Tab-separated table of C-alpha atoms and ligand atoms in Angstrom:
chain	number	residue	atom	x	y	z
D	1	MET	CA	0.194	0.200	-0.001
D	2	THR	CA	1.250	3.417	-0.886
D	3	GLY	CA	1.212	6.144	2.092
D	4	HIS	CA	1.302	9.686	1.445
D	5	VAL	CA	3.596	12.120	4.107
D	6	LEU	CA	3.462	16.059	3.614
D	7	ILE	CA	6.747	16.754	5.368
D	8	HIS	CA	7.666	20.851	6.306
D	9	ARG	CA	10.801	21.706	4.750
D	10	PHE	CA	12.780	25.048	5.806
D	11	HIS	CA	16.525	25.318	5.356
D	12	PRO	CA	17.236	28.318	7.132
D	13	GLN	CA	20.381	29.199	5.136
D	14	LYS	CA	19.039	28.136	1.895
D	15	ASP	CA	14.970	28.870	1.590
D	16	ALA	CA	13.720	32.374	1.794
D	17	VAL	CA	10.496	30.623	3.575
D	18	PRO	CA	9.388	27.342	4.331
D	19	TYR	CA	7.522	24.982	2.517
D	20	THR	CA	5.500	21.862	2.215
D	21	GLN	CA	6.697	18.610	0.482
D	22	SER	CA	5.069	15.707	-0.263
D	23	TYR	CA	6.236	12.191	-0.216
D	24	THR	CA	5.056	8.789	-0.925
D	25	PHE	CA	6.488	5.869	1.035
D	26	ARG	CA	5.779	2.065	1.080
D	27	TYR	CA	2.907	1.797	4.057
D	28	GLU	CA	3.322	-1.306	6.252
D	29	GLU	CA	1.003	-2.312	9.192
D	30	GLY	CA	3.019	-1.842	12.522
D	31	MET	CA	5.847	0.546	11.268
D	32	SER	CA	6.661	3.743	13.069
D	33	VAL	CA	6.799	7.066	11.509
D	34	LEU	CA	10.779	7.132	12.336
D	35	ASN	CA	10.205	3.839	9.992
D	36	VAL	CA	8.983	6.073	7.558
D	37	LEU	CA	11.328	9.111	7.516
D	38	ASN	CA	14.095	6.427	7.294
D	39	GLN	CA	12.988	4.858	4.540
D	40	ILE	CA	12.496	8.436	2.736
D	41	HIS	CA	15.628	9.582	3.444
D	42	GLU	CA	17.307	6.347	2.199
D	43	GLU	CA	15.663	5.756	-0.865
D	44	GLN	CA	14.551	9.465	-1.772
D	45	ASP	CA	15.920	12.008	0.021
D	46	PRO	CA	18.809	12.700	1.568
D	47	THR	CA	18.826	15.937	1.835
D	48	LEU	CA	15.626	15.580	4.427
D	49	GLY	CA	16.378	16.758	8.208
D	50	TYR	CA	15.306	15.459	11.352
D	51	SER	CA	16.556	13.990	14.661
D	52	TYR	CA	16.617	10.741	16.714
D	53	CYS	CA	19.040	8.338	18.397
D	54	CYS	CA	17.952	5.751	20.390
D	55	LYS	CA	14.848	4.428	18.594
D	56	ALA	CA	13.254	3.172	21.622
D	57	VAL	CA	11.651	6.152	23.542
D	58	LYS	CA	14.664	6.908	25.574
D	59	CYS	CA	16.916	9.692	24.187
D	60	GLY	CA	13.670	12.467	23.631
D	61	LEU	CA	15.389	13.623	20.196
D	62	CYS	CA	12.783	12.380	17.944
D	63	GLY	CA	9.689	14.763	18.922
D	64	VAL	CA	7.791	16.389	15.866
D	65	ILE	CA	3.960	17.329	15.113
D	66	ILE	CA	2.327	14.722	14.084
D	67	ASN	CA	-0.926	15.560	11.998
D	68	GLY	CA	-1.314	18.236	15.136
D	69	LYS	CA	0.147	16.583	17.528
D	70	PRO	CA	3.475	16.554	19.262
D	71	CYS	CA	4.442	12.732	19.721
D	72	LEU	CA	8.056	10.692	19.474
D	73	THR	CA	8.547	9.139	15.744
D	74	CYS	CA	9.806	6.124	16.945
D	75	GLU	CA	6.863	5.564	19.252
D	76	GLN	CA	4.273	6.856	17.336
D	77	PRO	CA	2.873	4.231	14.580
D	78	ALA	CA	2.556	5.361	11.212
D	79	LEU	CA	-0.772	6.462	9.415
D	80	PRO	CA	-1.333	6.183	5.266
D	81	GLU	CA	-1.853	9.980	5.451
D	82	MET	CA	0.427	12.298	7.545
D	83	THR	CA	1.418	15.696	8.080
D	84	LEU	CA	5.059	16.670	9.800
D	85	GLU	CA	6.159	19.587	11.273
D	86	PRO	CA	8.742	20.487	13.293
D	87	LEU	CA	7.884	21.147	17.496
D	88	HIS	CA	6.070	24.356	17.921
D	89	GLY	CA	7.967	27.335	19.950
D	90	PHE	CA	11.571	26.423	18.782
D	91	PRO	CA	13.915	28.266	16.014
D	92	VAL	CA	13.978	25.418	13.297
D	93	LEU	CA	17.719	24.809	12.382
D	94	LYS	CA	16.468	22.074	9.165
D	95	ASP	CA	13.001	20.408	8.151
D	96	LEU	CA	12.116	18.934	11.452
D	97	ILE	CA	14.932	19.546	13.784
D	98	VAL	CA	14.657	22.503	16.481
D	99	ASP	CA	17.126	24.052	18.187
D	100	ARG	CA	17.235	23.286	21.473
D	101	SER	CA	19.927	24.900	22.783
D	102	GLU	CA	18.304	27.946	24.045
D	103	TYR	CA	15.937	26.088	26.163
D	104	GLU	CA	18.739	23.919	27.243
D	105	ALA	CA	20.723	27.076	28.256
D	106	ARG	CA	18.660	27.508	31.528
D	107	ARG	CA	19.385	24.310	33.190
D	108	PRO	CA	22.436	25.832	35.142
D	109	ASP	CA	20.055	28.013	37.050
D	110	LEU	CA	17.783	25.551	37.832
D	111	ARG	CA	19.939	23.780	40.273
D	112	LEU	CA	19.107	20.086	38.901
D	113	TYR	CA	21.130	18.498	41.403
D	114	LEU	CA	20.600	17.242	45.046
D	115	GLU	CA	21.063	19.635	47.689
D	116	ARG	CA	21.682	18.221	51.180
D	117	ASN	CA	22.187	20.460	53.798
D	118	ALA	CA	21.936	17.948	56.426
D	119	ASP	CA	23.055	14.122	57.358
D	120	PRO	CA	20.129	11.916	57.565
D	121	ALA	CA	19.052	11.273	61.247
D	122	TYR	CA	19.039	7.634	60.697
D	123	GLN	CA	21.018	4.841	58.330
D	124	PRO	CA	19.218	3.414	56.385
D	125	GLU	CA	17.803	6.822	55.703
D	126	PRO	CA	13.824	6.606	55.808
D	127	ILE	CA	11.480	7.504	52.979
D	128	ASP	CA	8.306	9.032	52.462
D	129	MET	CA	6.735	6.858	50.118
D	130	LEU	CA	4.281	9.440	48.924
D	131	ARG	CA	6.787	11.687	48.059
D	132	PHE	CA	9.000	8.953	46.473
D	133	ASP	CA	5.801	8.043	43.758
D	134	TRP	CA	5.770	11.593	43.029
D	135	PHE	CA	9.860	11.427	42.375
D	136	LYS	CA	9.251	8.176	40.047
D	137	ARG	CA	6.694	9.646	37.956
D	138	VAL	CA	8.527	12.836	37.086
D	139	SER	CA	11.594	11.142	36.575
D	140	ARG	CA	9.899	9.522	33.632
D	141	CYS	CA	10.814	12.690	31.901
D	142	ILE	CA	13.004	12.280	28.623
D	143	GLU	CA	13.161	15.717	27.686
D	144	CYS	CA	11.355	15.485	24.477
D	145	TYR	CA	10.132	19.011	24.660
D	146	CYS	CA	6.900	17.804	23.461
D	147	CYS	CA	5.203	19.413	26.224
D	148	VAL	CA	6.413	22.560	25.529
D	149	SER	CA	5.672	23.018	22.064
D	150	VAL	CA	1.923	22.935	23.526
D	151	CYS	CA	2.239	25.177	26.320
D	152	PRO	CA	0.444	28.621	25.897
D	153	VAL	CA	2.121	30.669	28.645
D	154	TYR	CA	5.304	29.370	27.175
D	155	GLN	CA	4.806	30.351	23.845
D	156	LYS	CA	3.425	33.775	24.777
D	157	ASN	CA	6.333	34.012	27.336
D	158	PRO	CA	8.857	32.171	27.042
D	159	GLN	CA	11.446	34.783	29.134
D	160	GLU	CA	9.167	34.578	31.898
D	161	PHE	CA	7.565	31.241	31.986
D	162	ALA	CA	10.351	28.613	32.266
D	163	GLY	CA	7.898	25.707	30.563
D	164	PRO	CA	6.756	22.173	31.462
D	165	CYS	CA	9.718	20.343	30.908
D	166	ALA	CA	11.827	22.680	32.986
D	167	PHE	CA	9.281	22.333	35.915
D	168	THR	CA	9.038	18.370	35.509
D	169	LEU	CA	12.898	18.398	35.873
D	170	GLU	CA	13.064	20.678	38.928
D	171	ALA	CA	9.993	18.338	40.023
D	172	ARG	CA	12.708	15.867	40.840
D	173	GLN	CA	14.617	17.362	43.085
D	174	VAL	CA	11.636	18.729	45.142
D	175	PHE	CA	9.942	15.590	45.116
D	176	ASP	CA	13.211	13.299	46.137
D	177	PRO	CA	13.014	12.848	49.427
D	178	ARG	CA	16.697	13.250	50.046
D	179	ASP	CA	16.600	17.041	48.539
D	180	ASN	CA	16.398	19.593	51.963
D	181	LEU	CA	17.001	23.016	49.398
D	182	ASN	CA	13.814	25.166	49.521
D	183	ARG	CA	13.269	25.912	46.157
D	184	LYS	CA	10.095	28.090	46.595
D	185	ILE	CA	12.092	31.391	45.141
D	186	LEU	CA	13.580	29.751	42.357
D	187	LEU	CA	10.492	28.385	41.362
D	188	LYS	CA	8.712	31.876	41.430
D	189	ASP	CA	11.714	33.035	39.517
D	190	MET	CA	10.731	30.646	37.184
D	191	GLY	CA	7.029	31.671	36.684
D	192	ILE	CA	5.527	28.786	38.602
D	193	ASN	CA	2.435	30.804	39.043
D	194	GLN	CA	2.034	31.735	35.754
D	195	CYS	CA	0.487	28.271	34.890
D	196	ILE	CA	-2.827	28.198	34.005
D	197	GLY	CA	-3.781	24.728	34.496
D	198	CYS	CA	-4.715	23.696	31.129
D	199	LYS	CA	-3.422	20.007	31.075
D	200	LYS	CA	-2.087	20.707	27.418
D	201	CYS	CA	1.380	19.608	28.432
D	202	SER	CA	0.323	16.519	30.398
D	203	SER	CA	-2.061	15.309	27.960
D	204	VAL	CA	0.622	14.956	24.742
D	205	CYS	CA	3.347	13.609	27.377
D	206	PRO	CA	4.491	10.461	25.735
D	207	MET	CA	6.032	9.351	28.903
D	208	ASP	CA	2.733	10.325	31.402
D	209	ALA	CA	5.376	12.131	33.539
D	210	GLY	CA	2.611	14.830	34.581
D	211	PRO	CA	4.047	18.182	33.994
D	212	MET	CA	1.071	20.109	35.039
D	213	GLU	CA	0.442	18.002	38.081
D	214	ALA	CA	3.990	18.060	39.094
D	215	ILE	CA	3.627	21.830	38.744
D	216	LEU	CA	0.088	22.327	40.665
D	217	LYS	CA	1.931	19.930	43.478
D	218	MET	CA	4.987	22.211	43.826
D	219	ARG	CA	2.823	25.205	44.159
D	220	SER	CA	0.425	23.885	46.610
D	221	VAL	CA	3.344	22.020	48.554
D	222	VAL	CA	6.369	24.424	48.502
D	223	CYS	CA	5.060	27.781	47.315
D	224	ASN	CA	1.998	27.499	49.926
D	225	ASN	CA	3.671	25.560	52.536
D	226	GLU	CA	1.303	22.407	52.792
D	227	ASP	CA	2.906	20.026	54.826
D	228	ASN	CA	3.619	16.811	52.711
D	229	ALA	CA	4.210	16.136	49.116
N	1	SF4	S1	-1.032	23.305	32.269
N	1	SF4	FE1	0.525	24.868	32.649
N	1	SF4	S2	2.753	24.333	31.932
N	1	SF4	FE2	1.033	22.658	30.950
N	1	SF4	S3	0.730	23.213	28.929
N	1	SF4	FE3	-0.982	24.644	30.418
N	1	SF4	S4	0.003	26.316	31.415
N	1	SF4	FE4	1.608	25.378	30.335
N	2	SF4	S1	7.424	16.154	31.126
N	2	SF4	FE1	6.945	14.593	29.397
N	2	SF4	S2	6.363	15.545	27.349
N	2	SF4	FE2	7.593	17.078	28.613
N	2	SF4	S3	9.677	16.868	27.978
N	2	SF4	FE3	9.513	15.469	29.825
N	2	SF4	S4	8.848	13.315	28.579
N	2	SF4	FE4	8.534	15.456	27.153
N	3	FES	S1	14.266	7.965	18.845
N	3	FES	FE1	15.000	8.240	20.860
N	3	FES	S2	12.907	9.113	21.744
N	3	FES	FE2	12.705	8.647	19.994
């Protein structure tokens, strides 16, 4: 069976404006969108730009917009008719490849490491299992940026709102039972109070890491000083 795919093309050094290119491909039941891109790249157009590494939902590098929804190409089953675009909200480097460097440049400010200001009172150290459950969920994040590309607050004001991925990474420290740092000022500086709770980020997260739930939980626990995470 022949499949058809429309792919957003743009090479900033060569093209004046973005355009859409149409390709056909051999559609087979069970193939992924990444299989389609590899087939086109190998057999028809070696100039097509797209990124991936692990092919196994681990590296987070293959996120694109597929028929209007951000997905991982290595995970998403191909359809006979598809439209592929780069993730929204990022500069395009080439075709489906976006520039992640600006978003990643903020990482040093997030203090994404364990902060301990005291030794544990007991060894082995007791672990709060409820807090640990939150820690496990946000730890699924693979930094694919699908959530960032649909967040209306980030798209409108990226300078004042760090975006759902950054909050998910921060939540990993907040929910780590061993972390002692009070991250209240840091979270407020990241713009945590600007989240409107629309759930768009969580609804597209391929790992079910729960970025919105993490933001709301951190807002109530850290910023409003509830007792338990
Ligand atoms: S819930 Fe918050 S972080 Fe998630 S998409 Fe909506 S505004 Fe952005
Ligand atoms: S929270 Fe989910 S959608 Fe957002 S970057 Fe992490 S894995 Fe991707
Ligand atoms: S190729 Fe690594 S997550 Fe898709």
